[in-house]
């Protein structure tokens, strides 16, 4: 990939996405899923772009995932089959959701009967059907039902509702890292198996079991119960994934182009990308590792962020071969957490061969 084809007068800070790396990332994840009989339902919170969502569908994804109903509204332009992997609670959310369900297939992950009742009421009033996945806590301890019997009870309750139906289970195995012991994978499968067994005994068929996020997406075959996965970050990758050993720096498709605006000391320079560009997210693998990776200065550390300033410290033994940073020079930064970073930008630039084109971050700030 030739990142240098971005013109010298390109505005900074800006988020630039290499389309050829995106294509490779989409193709390899789709290939993994095809080879392992898994459906791929990518989480669009990473790119928030209709164009990128369409590329995922074109590459073979069976539908899309979102967290928020506002994101579903935007992504309905890319797919007619959307999963809201987040409890859609609250009148404002439900009204929008049922309006969308008039001409889209909507699935929602929930973990309470109260959420089911709210969905049922809204769906009945709008005369639409909503598909439900019971959210099972497989060990990450965020949302999700811990007790298998309670998960089965939720499925039974949903099945009794006139405008809802159970299509399966969802989970988020965020506690499992790429180097996890087999035992953890076995426990993960057992959590789901208990619910499947309980549902089957009550005559409820579980057709879909939806799991997976980028760190362990390509190990999903270790849990044979899964029928689909929902990775999001894999489309761009980021420094978190690199440090987890999930991808290489060359597989990171999104970088921030920044300009050096000050060189206050021999070992320090300031770029025009601060927390409003990079986000304040620390590296998930090492909280002390700084706020991203500076490609031109691989041993440097982004030590401190203000809103519009990124402070970068060079190590004492910085090689003399590396040209010292000068005001006006540009650097490429691979952010720690690309999803949050994308949500901070109005637009991003797609780089393909020699062409660099601006695209909107369509679902930016869709928090409802
Ligand atoms: C419910 C759910 N599913 C899928 C994902 C995708 O995870 P990742 O971005 O690590 O691929 C997330 C990420 O936060 C999530 O919360």
Coordinates of C-alpha atoms and ligand atoms in Angstrom, one line a residue:
X1 CA 0.0 0.0 0.0
X2 CA 1.4 3.4 -1.0
X3 CA 0.2 5.8 1.7
X4 CA 2.4 8.5 0.2
X5 CA 0.0 9.1 -2.7
X6 CA -2.0 11.4 -0.4
X7 CA -1.3 14.9 -1.8
X8 CA 1.0 17.2 0.2
X9 CA -1.8 19.7 0.7
X10 CA -4.3 17.2 2.0
X11 CA -6.0 18.7 5.1
X12 CA -5.0 17.4 8.5
X13 CA -5.8 15.9 10.9
X14 CA -7.8 13.4 8.7
X15 CA -8.8 9.8 8.8
X16 CA -7.6 8.0 5.7
X17 CA -8.7 4.5 4.8
X18 CA -6.8 2.2 2.4
X19 CA -9.4 0.5 0.3
X20 CA -7.1 -2.4 -0.8
X21 CA -6.4 -3.3 2.8
X22 CA -10.2 -3.1 3.5
X23 CA -10.9 -5.5 0.6
X24 CA -8.3 -8.0 2.0
X25 CA -9.7 -7.7 5.5
X26 CA -13.3 -8.3 4.3
X27 CA -12.3 -11.1 2.0
X28 CA -10.3 -13.0 4.6
X29 CA -13.0 -12.8 7.3
X30 CA -15.6 -13.9 4.8
X31 CA -13.5 -16.8 3.7
X32 CA -13.0 -17.9 7.3
X33 CA -16.8 -17.8 7.8
X34 CA -17.5 -19.7 4.6
X35 CA -14.9 -22.3 5.4
X36 CA -16.4 -22.8 8.8
X37 CA -20.1 -22.7 7.9
X38 CA -20.7 -19.5 9.8
X39 CA -22.8 -16.5 8.7
X40 CA -21.0 -13.2 9.0
X41 CA -23.1 -10.3 10.3
X42 CA -20.5 -7.5 10.7
X43 CA -21.0 -4.9 13.4
X44 CA -21.1 -1.5 11.5
X45 CA -20.2 0.6 14.6
X46 CA -16.6 0.5 13.4
X47 CA -17.0 2.2 10.1
X48 CA -20.5 3.8 10.4
X49 CA -20.4 4.1 6.6
X50 CA -23.2 3.0 4.2
X51 CA -20.6 2.5 1.5
X52 CA -18.5 0.2 3.7
X53 CA -21.6 -1.7 4.9
X54 CA -22.5 -2.3 1.2
X55 CA -19.0 -3.6 0.6
X56 CA -19.4 -6.1 3.5
X57 CA -22.7 -7.3 2.0
X58 CA -21.2 -7.5 -1.5
X59 CA -18.3 -9.6 0.0
X60 CA -20.9 -12.1 1.3
X61 CA -22.1 -10.9 4.7
X62 CA -25.7 -12.2 5.4
X63 CA -26.8 -9.0 7.2
X64 CA -25.6 -6.2 9.4
X65 CA -25.3 -5.6 13.1
X66 CA -25.7 -2.2 14.9
X67 CA -25.9 -1.1 18.5
X68 CA -28.4 1.7 18.2
X69 CA -31.7 2.2 16.4
X70 CA -30.3 5.4 14.8
X71 CA -27.5 3.3 13.3
X72 CA -30.1 0.8 12.1
X73 CA -32.0 3.6 10.3
X74 CA -28.8 4.6 8.5
X75 CA -27.7 1.1 7.7
X76 CA -31.1 0.2 6.4
X77 CA -29.8 1.7 3.2
X78 CA -27.2 -1.0 2.9
X79 CA -29.2 -4.1 4.0
X80 CA -32.8 -5.2 4.6
X81 CA -31.6 -7.6 7.4
X82 CA -30.4 -5.8 10.6
X83 CA -29.6 -7.0 14.1
X84 CA -29.7 -4.6 16.9
X85 CA -27.2 -6.2 19.3
X86 CA -28.2 -4.0 22.2
X87 CA -31.4 -3.8 24.4
X88 CA -33.7 -1.4 22.5
X89 CA -35.3 0.1 25.6
X90 CA -37.2 3.5 25.7
X91 CA -40.1 5.0 23.8
X92 CA -38.0 7.1 21.4
X93 CA -36.0 4.1 20.4
X94 CA -39.0 1.8 20.1
X95 CA -41.0 4.1 17.9
X96 CA -38.1 4.4 15.4
X97 CA -37.5 0.7 15.6
X98 CA -41.0 -0.4 14.7
X99 CA -41.2 2.2 11.9
X100 CA -38.1 0.6 10.4
X101 CA -39.6 -2.9 10.9
X102 CA -42.4 -2.1 8.4
X103 CA -40.0 -2.8 5.6
X104 CA -36.9 -4.4 7.1
X105 CA -36.2 -7.6 8.9
X106 CA -35.2 -6.6 12.4
X107 CA -33.7 -8.7 15.1
X108 CA -33.1 -7.4 18.6
X109 CA -30.9 -8.9 21.4
X110 CA -32.5 -8.5 24.8
X111 CA -32.0 -9.9 28.3
X112 CA -35.2 -9.1 30.2
X113 CA -38.9 -9.7 30.1
X114 CA -39.4 -5.9 30.6
X115 CA -37.6 -5.2 27.4
X116 CA -39.6 -7.9 25.7
X117 CA -42.9 -6.3 27.0
X118 CA -41.9 -2.9 25.6
X119 CA -41.0 -4.4 22.3
X120 CA -44.2 -6.3 22.1
X121 CA -46.3 -3.2 22.9
X122 CA -44.6 -1.1 20.3
X123 CA -44.7 -3.9 17.7
X124 CA -48.4 -4.6 18.3
X125 CA -49.3 -0.9 18.0
X126 CA -47.4 -0.7 14.7
X127 CA -48.6 -4.2 13.6
X128 CA -45.0 -5.4 12.8
X129 CA -43.1 -8.5 13.8
X130 CA -39.7 -8.3 15.6
X131 CA -37.3 -11.3 15.9
X132 CA -35.7 -11.7 19.2
X133 CA -32.4 -13.2 20.3
X134 CA -32.0 -13.9 24.1
X135 CA -28.7 -12.3 25.2
X136 CA -26.8 -14.9 27.2
X137 CA -23.9 -13.8 29.5
X138 CA -21.1 -16.2 28.5
X139 CA -18.5 -14.6 30.9
X140 CA -18.0 -11.0 29.8
X141 CA -20.5 -9.9 32.5
X142 CA -21.9 -6.9 30.7
X143 CA -25.5 -7.5 29.5
X144 CA -26.8 -11.0 29.1
X145 CA -28.6 -13.6 31.3
X146 CA -26.3 -15.6 33.6
X147 CA -28.8 -18.3 34.6
X148 CA -29.7 -20.7 31.8
X149 CA -33.2 -21.3 33.3
X150 CA -33.9 -17.6 33.3
X151 CA -32.8 -17.4 29.6
X152 CA -35.1 -20.2 28.8
X153 CA -37.9 -18.4 30.7
X154 CA -37.3 -15.3 28.6
X155 CA -37.5 -17.3 25.4
X156 CA -40.8 -18.9 26.5
X157 CA -42.1 -15.4 27.4
X158 CA -41.2 -14.0 24.0
X159 CA -42.8 -17.0 22.3
X160 CA -46.1 -16.1 24.0
X161 CA -46.1 -12.6 22.6
X162 CA -48.2 -12.0 19.5
X163 CA -45.7 -9.8 17.7
X164 CA -42.4 -11.3 18.8
X165 CA -40.7 -14.5 18.0
X166 CA -37.5 -16.2 19.3
X167 CA -35.0 -16.8 16.5
X168 CA -32.0 -17.6 18.7
X169 CA -29.4 -16.6 21.2
X170 CA -26.7 -13.9 21.2
X171 CA -23.6 -13.4 23.3
X172 CA -20.5 -11.3 23.5
X173 CA -17.4 -13.3 24.4
X174 CA -15.3 -10.2 25.1
X175 CA -13.5 -11.9 28.0
X176 CA -11.9 -14.5 25.7
X177 CA -8.6 -13.4 24.3
X178 CA -6.8 -14.9 21.3
X179 CA -4.5 -17.0 23.4
X180 CA -7.3 -18.3 25.7
X181 CA -7.1 -21.9 27.1
X182 CA -9.4 -24.5 25.5
X183 CA -11.2 -24.7 28.8
X184 CA -12.5 -21.2 28.5
X185 CA -13.9 -22.1 25.0
X186 CA -15.5 -25.2 26.5
X187 CA -17.2 -23.2 29.2
X188 CA -18.4 -20.7 26.6
X189 CA -20.0 -23.4 24.6
X190 CA -21.5 -25.0 27.7
X191 CA -23.2 -21.7 28.8
X192 CA -25.0 -21.7 25.4
X193 CA -25.7 -25.4 25.3
X194 CA -27.6 -25.3 28.6
X195 CA -30.0 -22.7 27.2
X196 CA -30.4 -24.5 23.8
X197 CA -31.2 -27.7 25.7
X198 CA -33.7 -26.0 28.0
X199 CA -35.4 -24.3 25.0
X200 CA -35.6 -27.5 23.0
X201 CA -37.3 -29.2 25.9
X202 CA -39.9 -26.5 25.8
X203 CA -40.3 -27.0 22.1
X204 CA -38.5 -23.8 21.2
X205 CA -36.1 -24.2 18.3
X206 CA -32.9 -22.1 18.4
X207 CA -31.9 -21.5 14.8
X208 CA -29.3 -18.8 15.3
X209 CA -26.5 -18.5 17.8
X210 CA -24.7 -15.2 17.3
X211 CA -21.3 -14.5 18.9
X212 CA -17.9 -13.3 18.2
X213 CA -16.0 -10.1 17.9
X214 CA -12.7 -9.4 16.1
X215 CA -10.1 -10.7 18.7
X216 CA -11.4 -14.2 18.6
X217 CA -13.5 -14.1 15.3
X218 CA -11.1 -16.5 13.5
X219 CA -11.3 -19.0 16.4
X220 CA -15.1 -19.2 16.4
X221 CA -14.9 -22.8 15.2
X222 CA -13.7 -23.6 18.7
X223 CA -17.3 -23.1 19.8
X224 CA -19.3 -25.5 17.5
X225 CA -22.6 -24.0 18.6
X226 CA -22.1 -20.7 16.9
X227 CA -24.0 -20.2 13.6
X228 CA -22.9 -16.6 13.0
X229 CA -20.4 -14.0 14.2
X230 CA -20.5 -10.2 14.5
X231 CA -17.0 -8.8 14.3
X232 CA -16.7 -5.1 13.7
X233 CA -13.2 -3.9 14.0
X234 CA -11.8 -6.4 11.5
X235 CA -12.7 -4.1 8.6
X236 CA -10.1 -1.5 9.6
X237 CA -8.2 -3.2 12.5
X238 CA -6.3 -0.9 14.9
X239 CA -3.4 -0.9 17.4
X240 CA -5.5 -2.8 20.0
X241 CA -5.8 -5.7 17.5
X242 CA -2.1 -5.5 16.6
X243 CA -1.0 -5.7 20.2
X244 CA -3.4 -8.6 20.8
X245 CA -1.6 -10.4 18.0
X246 CA -4.8 -10.5 15.8
X247 CA -3.3 -8.6 12.9
X248 CA -0.2 -6.9 11.7
X249 CA 0.4 -3.1 11.3
X250 CA 0.2 -3.6 7.5
X251 CA -3.4 -5.0 8.0
X252 CA -4.5 -1.7 9.6
X253 CA -6.6 0.0 6.9
X254 CA -7.3 3.3 8.8
X255 CA -4.7 5.8 9.8
X256 CA -4.8 9.4 10.9
X257 CA -2.6 11.8 8.9
X258 CA -1.4 14.6 11.2
X259 CA 0.9 17.6 10.9
X260 CA 3.7 18.4 13.3
X261 CA 2.8 21.9 14.6
X262 CA 5.5 22.4 17.2
X263 CA 8.9 20.9 18.3
X264 CA 9.2 22.3 21.8
X265 CA 12.2 20.0 22.9
X266 CA 14.7 17.7 21.2
X267 CA 12.8 14.7 22.4
X268 CA 9.3 16.0 21.9
X269 CA 7.0 17.1 19.1
X270 CA 3.3 18.1 18.9
X271 CA 0.9 17.1 16.2
X272 CA -2.5 18.5 15.3
X273 CA -4.3 15.3 16.3
X274 CA -5.5 15.3 20.0
X275 CA -8.2 13.6 21.8
X276 CA -10.8 15.0 19.5
X277 CA -9.2 13.1 16.6
X278 CA -7.6 10.0 18.2
X279 CA -10.0 9.6 21.2
X280 CA -8.6 9.2 24.7
X281 CA -8.9 5.4 24.6
X282 CA -5.8 3.8 26.0
X283 CA -4.3 0.6 24.5
X284 CA -6.4 -2.4 25.7
X285 CA -3.3 -4.6 25.9
X286 CA -1.1 -2.1 27.7
X287 CA -2.6 1.0 29.4
X288 CA 0.8 2.7 29.5
X289 CA 1.6 2.3 25.9
X290 CA 0.3 5.7 24.8
X291 CA -2.4 6.8 22.4
X292 CA -1.4 5.2 19.1
X293 CA 1.5 4.2 16.9
X294 CA 3.5 6.8 15.0
X295 CA 4.5 5.0 11.8
X296 CA 7.6 7.3 11.0
X297 CA 8.8 7.1 14.6
X298 CA 8.0 3.5 15.7
X299 CA 9.8 3.9 19.0
X300 CA 8.1 7.1 19.9
X301 CA 5.2 7.3 22.3
X302 CA 2.1 9.5 22.1
X303 CA 2.4 10.4 25.8
X304 CA -0.3 13.0 26.3
X305 CA -3.4 14.3 24.5
X306 CA -5.2 17.6 24.9
X307 CA -8.2 18.2 22.8
X308 CA -6.3 19.4 19.7
X309 CA -2.7 18.5 20.7
X310 CA -1.0 15.2 20.5
X311 CA 2.3 15.2 22.4
X312 CA 4.8 12.7 21.1
X313 CA 8.0 11.8 23.0
X314 CA 11.0 10.3 21.3
X315 CA 13.1 7.8 23.2
X316 CA 16.6 8.9 24.3
X317 CA 18.3 6.4 21.9
X318 CA 16.3 7.6 18.9
X319 CA 18.3 6.5 15.9
X320 CA 20.3 9.3 14.2
X321 CA 19.2 7.8 10.9
X322 CA 15.6 8.9 11.5
X323 CA 15.2 12.5 10.3
X324 CA 14.4 14.7 13.3
X325 CA 10.8 15.9 13.4
X326 CA 10.3 19.4 11.8
X327 CA 7.4 21.7 12.0
X328 CA 5.2 21.2 9.0
X329 CA 6.2 17.5 8.5
X330 CA 3.4 15.0 8.4
X331 CA 3.2 11.7 10.3
X332 CA 0.8 8.7 10.1
X333 CA -0.8 7.5 13.3
X334 CA -2.5 4.1 13.8
X335 CA -5.0 4.8 16.6
X336 CA -5.6 2.4 19.6
X337 CA -9.3 2.0 19.0
X338 CA -10.5 2.8 15.5
X339 CA -14.3 2.6 16.2
X340 CA -14.3 5.6 18.6
X341 CA -11.9 7.5 16.4
X342 CA -14.2 7.1 13.4
X343 CA -17.1 8.4 15.4
X344 CA -15.2 11.6 16.0
X345 CA -14.9 12.5 12.3
X346 CA -17.5 14.0 10.0
X347 CA -15.8 12.4 7.1
X348 CA -13.0 10.1 6.1
X349 CA -10.9 9.7 2.9
X350 CA -10.9 6.6 0.9
X351 CA -7.5 5.9 -0.8
X352 CA -7.5 3.6 -3.8
X353 CA -4.5 3.5 -6.0
X354 CA -3.7 7.1 -6.7
X355 CA -7.2 8.4 -5.9
X356 CA -8.2 9.9 -2.6
X357 CA -12.0 10.6 -2.2
X358 CA -13.9 12.0 0.7
X359 CA -16.8 9.9 2.2
X360 CA -19.3 10.8 5.0
X361 CA -19.3 9.0 8.3
X362 CA -23.0 8.4 7.8
X363 CA -23.9 7.1 11.2
X364 CA -21.7 9.4 13.2
X365 CA -23.2 10.2 16.6
X366 CA -26.2 8.0 16.3
X367 CA -26.6 7.4 20.0
X368 CA -30.4 6.7 20.3
Ligands
LIG1 C1 -22.6 -6.9 21.1 C2 -21.4 -6.7 20.2 N1 -21.2 -7.5 19.2 C3 -20.1 -7.4 18.4 C4 -19.1 -6.4 18.6 C5 -18.0 -6.3 17.7 O1 -16.7 -6.4 18.3 P1 -15.4 -6.0 17.6 O2 -15.4 -4.6 17.3 O3 -14.3 -6.3 18.7 O4 -15.2 -6.8 16.4 C6 -19.3 -5.6 19.7 C7 -18.3 -4.6 20.0 O5 -18.3 -3.8 20.9 C8 -20.4 -5.7 20.5 O6 -20.6 -4.9 21.6

